[in-house]
Structures are given as C-alpha cells and as structure tokens.
C-alpha cells in the first residue's frame, strides 16, 4: 500500500512538473488546479458508484440465499408428510384387491359387449367372407376376415388375462370360431394362386396383384403386433404368426424355377442343337420376363417389399469378382470390340439416314409441327438421334470407361457428318419452295423447327458429354459440330427473311418514288407484313430469334437506303425536299417502334437513325450549310462512300456542280476511319453508275489533287 502511495506521489510530481515547465504556465496554476479537482471528483464519484453497485449485488444475493433456505425447509417438511401418508396408505391399497379384480372383470365384460354383435353374427360373416373369396374380391374378404379374427383374439386375450389356466373356456371360444381358420387357409390359397400366375396377372389385371401384396403386408403388421404382445403378456392367438410374406417369396421362387425348367422342350437325343435352342428360348423368356418385372411388377411390390427383394442376401456377390480371371483373352476382347465398333458405325449411319428421310417427309405435311412445353416448334429428329446415341453409350458404359469414350467420339463423328447432310437438305427444302411458293404448305413453320432443332442438338450434345465423358476436354469434332449447327440455324433464318422480303418486294420498289411522295402506304404495309411474319418467328428459340430480329431490322433499313441511292426521285424544290424528309423521319420512327416491339436490340436507334440523318440532309433549306450537314452524316456513319454522297446530292436536286465537287473533294481529304466493332450500314449498298456519275467522280479526284 505504501509503495502504491509513493508511486502515485511520484507520478503526480512528474505531471505537475510537466505542466509548469515554462514561466508563462504559472498564470494557469489555478486553472490546472480546478481541472484536476474536477477529475478527482469524477473518479471518486465513479468509485462510489462501483462500490454501491457491488454492495447492492451482495445484498441481493444474501436475500436470495435466505429465501432458498426457507424453501428447502418447506420441501423437507412436505417430504416428511408424504412419507407418513404413504406408510398409512399401504394397508388401504391391499384392501383394494377386490376392486382391482372387479376392474379386470369389467374390462372383460366390456370387451365381450363390444364384440357381442360380431359374436352373434359370426356365422353370417363367415358365409359372406366365403362368397367374397369365391368371387375373387380379395380385399373385402380379407377385411371381414380381420374383423372375425379381431373378435376372436380379443375374447381369448381377455379370458387369458382373467384365468390363463382355464383351458375349457379357451377351447369353447376356439370351437365357436373354428371356421375362421378355414377362411384364412382358403384366402391364402387364392393369394398363392395369384402369385403363381403373377407374370400373366400383372399384364391383364395389375390391381389384383396389388391387392394380394396389400393383404400380405397387412398380415405382416398384425404378425408383428401379436409377437410384440406375446413378449409383454405371454399370449398369442392361434395361427399367429402366419408369416405370409415368407410364403410369398417361396411361391415366387418356385414360379421362377418352374418358368425356367419349363422351357426345356427337347433333349439331346431328339435334337443335337438342343442346347442352342434351350439357351435361345431361355434368353427370350428371361428378357421378356425381366422387362415385365421392371416395367409392371416393380410398381406393385415397391411400396411394400422392394428393400427386402433387392437386398436379399442371395443376390449379393459370393466372392470378390476383382480376383477372378477374365473370361476371354485380351486379344479376343479387343477383336470383338473392334468388330462391334464397325457394326455400330454402320448401324448409326443407316439409322441417321433413315431418321433424316423420315424427318424430310414430315416437312411436306399440311399440318404445323409439334411444339415443346414452351411453345417452340420442333420435330422428333433430335430425340430420335440422341435416343439412338444414348442406347449405344449405355451398352458401351457397361464394358469400360475407355470403350465408352471411343463410342462417344464415334457418335460425335457421325453427328458431324450427319449435320452436313442436314444442312444440304435444308437448302434443298428452301430451293424446292422457291420453285412454287405455295408448297410445301407449312414451309415457314418447318423451317422454324429446323432452326430450333439446331439448339436442341447443341443441348443434347452437351448433355451426352456431361453424362458419358468425365473429362471436359474438347474433341476434334466439337468445334466443327458447333460451327455447322450455327451455319444451319443462320441460313434457316436467312431463308425465312428471304421469304419475308419476297412478299415485301413490290412495296420496297415504291419507296422514294413520286408515288411514295404523294402519299402511298408502302411502309405501313411493310410494317404490318413484318409483324405478321414475326408472330410465327416468335416460335424460334433463343439466341436465334434475337439475331433474326436484328437482321430483319438491318435488311429493312438497308433496302430503304438502297431505294434512296437508286435515285428513283429527284426533289424539284424546297417544299418537296421538306415533305420527303419529314416522311422519311416519320417512317424511320415507324421502323423504330416496330422493331423495339419485336425486341431487335440496342442497334435499333442507330440503324433507324441512318434514315433520319439522310432526311436531315434533304431537309436543309440553306445550301451553303450543306457541307456541314454532310460532314455530320459522315461522322455518324463513317462507312459511307463518295458515291453515296453523290447519290444523296443528286436526289436533293439543288446542289450545284461546284458544290458537289467541293464537298466530295474535302471529304476525300479527311477520311474518317470507323471501328471494326461497329457494324457497317452503307458498306454493301451499291449505287447505280452512269456516265455522268463517272465524270463527276473523276472531276472530284482531279480537284482533290489540285488542292493538295
């Protein structure tokens, strides 16, 4: 304590010395003193609060301990009273033995009263049950049999509880219910008969087999209940446990043995090829029976006995198969697998050819193709092809992983070749349609199905590879298959767009003509026609429907700009230029609205904006500003060429020769490069050439050289 006090004093001295190092700090002594006094008061207040809190806690703890002590004393006193009461009640309990016997007798009488109706109606129920068994109504017969057995067993159990040595009363009950055991035996015979004919029954009337299984399962539950009661009371009814499930398995085993043995129709003496015939018959019957068991009988037995059947000890391996020598030498196995691969290759080629021929016949149908759950048109070709691949891969997977990989590569190779034929047939389908556009009647719908099949093929190939190839490495055919599928789908989309633009051809030729300027409805008709076609095109899967919509917009805009470049009209005055420009802007907005509705993507504004930008060139009233407007157009669409500018100025109709030369010459000196990421619009648009155009171009080139 003294050391602590000294350390506190030393600390205080050092602190005060630190405060008064300089002479100007002496004026603040009183301020320092008040500050330290406040700190001291604050510390003392916190100490008092902490000590008070500790004292309150101790006080509360002492109070609770005192209360607990009182509770313990009360409990001790109560336990003493209970002990005294218990000792006094022993004699009273012994005097209640007569009451206990009366309760047991009352329970027995209550059971008798409860079963009284059944007891008096036993002969009638026995007769009804016999009729139900004869009528093969096994479930109802078993229900009544359970009622009879329950009444008998309850009476016997109560008699056993009252006097287990009274065998005469037990015999009396047994005699009264003696027909019940006969009914049980008769019902069992019917069950075994159904099980013996189970292979036939499950095909004709599977509900009968299910009824038998349910009856046996009910009896198993009753057996378990009675065995558990015997462990507790020592009583078990006559005939229990019936163990019908064990008998069921014996009957089924006997049925299988009889089935196999019954196939031996001839002997060695009668036919030298008896073994071959026997093995072939056995193979056929066993295969047919296993298919029936898998597809029909499993459902009947699954809910009740599947675990017992499939987990039977006799089905487990008796030895370690890894220690056994191979049945065939490795070279023989290799030779067989090689022959198998050649056979599979030949079979797959033939199957694919037949599948394609069948699909081609469907293309000629007058009804639309089927749609999947999402409403997309499709044909059965992908499902047939990949079911074929799946079956071959399942067989290969049973041999080993390496062979499975070989068969998978074989399937992919065959798929690659098949897709090239598929592509050729799609092209032939389109050319056949162009010879007579009325045939086939559902050309558009089946071309959509062909496109959708490409996406289904992609998904199915990915599924096969995930399932049968543990490695994620790309094979030699993956890129080729992907490329071919994309080509088929994109060409199919182009074919459909060609179909659209064949119907639009006459309306497109009206654009930028005198008829158009005076108010024809060509663009209205174009928009209605495109929207009508795209109601069908909505049945195209992603991503092809998105790409097709974008391409449709691009082709519409390009055709519109082509109409401008073909100089079908030359505006005569400012009023015509204004009227034509406003019409172009309005029609660009129509295209924009339509293709936004069709979800053409982010390029809608840029593509439609090209028409509006050209319209601004026509709309300009001051020719002296024409160069600036053309420069703005070129900056927005840098792929525009000099011949395009020449055509625009020619359509405008008021640009002098000198102005055209100046604009072209200046633009040729200041070429604007455009990014490869931006899809060009004007690149593939050609401008019809004539002598005047050629001379103007040569003049502009000469002017540009002179300016340099």
XYZ file of C-alpha atoms in Angstrom, residues 430 490-505 508 511 526 530 534 537 547-563 591 595 600 603 607-608 611 679-681 684-685:
52
model
C -35.718 -23.857 -99.487
C -28.314 -18.819 -89.511
C -29.028 -19.982 -93.050
C -32.505 -21.020 -91.914
C -33.045 -17.538 -90.500
C -31.847 -16.027 -93.780
C -34.233 -18.295 -95.714
C -37.132 -17.073 -93.600
C -36.102 -13.440 -94.056
C -35.849 -14.060 -97.810
C -39.435 -15.271 -97.622
C -40.456 -12.057 -95.888
C -38.685 -9.800 -98.370
C -40.116 -11.661 -101.332
C -43.530 -10.563 -100.074
C -42.199 -7.034 -99.488
C -40.538 -6.696 -102.880
C -39.994 -1.745 -101.384
C -40.116 3.755 -101.710
C -44.129 -3.346 -94.810
C -43.093 -7.964 -90.942
C -42.752 -12.380 -86.653
C -40.964 -16.240 -85.773
C -30.315 -12.460 -84.114
C -33.058 -12.850 -86.684
C -34.955 -9.796 -85.432
C -31.788 -7.694 -85.569
C -31.035 -8.913 -89.093
C -34.602 -8.163 -90.201
C -34.254 -4.565 -88.988
C -30.901 -4.192 -90.749
C -32.291 -5.507 -94.032
C -35.305 -3.199 -93.860
C -33.074 -0.162 -93.277
C -30.601 -1.231 -95.982
C -33.424 -1.726 -98.502
C -34.781 1.703 -97.609
C -31.362 3.334 -98.097
C -30.895 1.396 -101.356
C -34.112 2.995 -102.598
C -39.486 1.139 -88.057
C -38.564 -3.331 -84.023
C -34.421 -6.057 -82.027
C -28.868 -1.229 -82.648
C -29.935 1.805 -87.797
C -33.176 3.770 -87.972
C -32.652 7.207 -92.397
C -21.499 -2.943 -87.906
C -21.411 -1.023 -91.222
C -24.637 0.027 -92.906
C -22.813 -3.359 -99.054
C -25.090 -0.744 -100.642
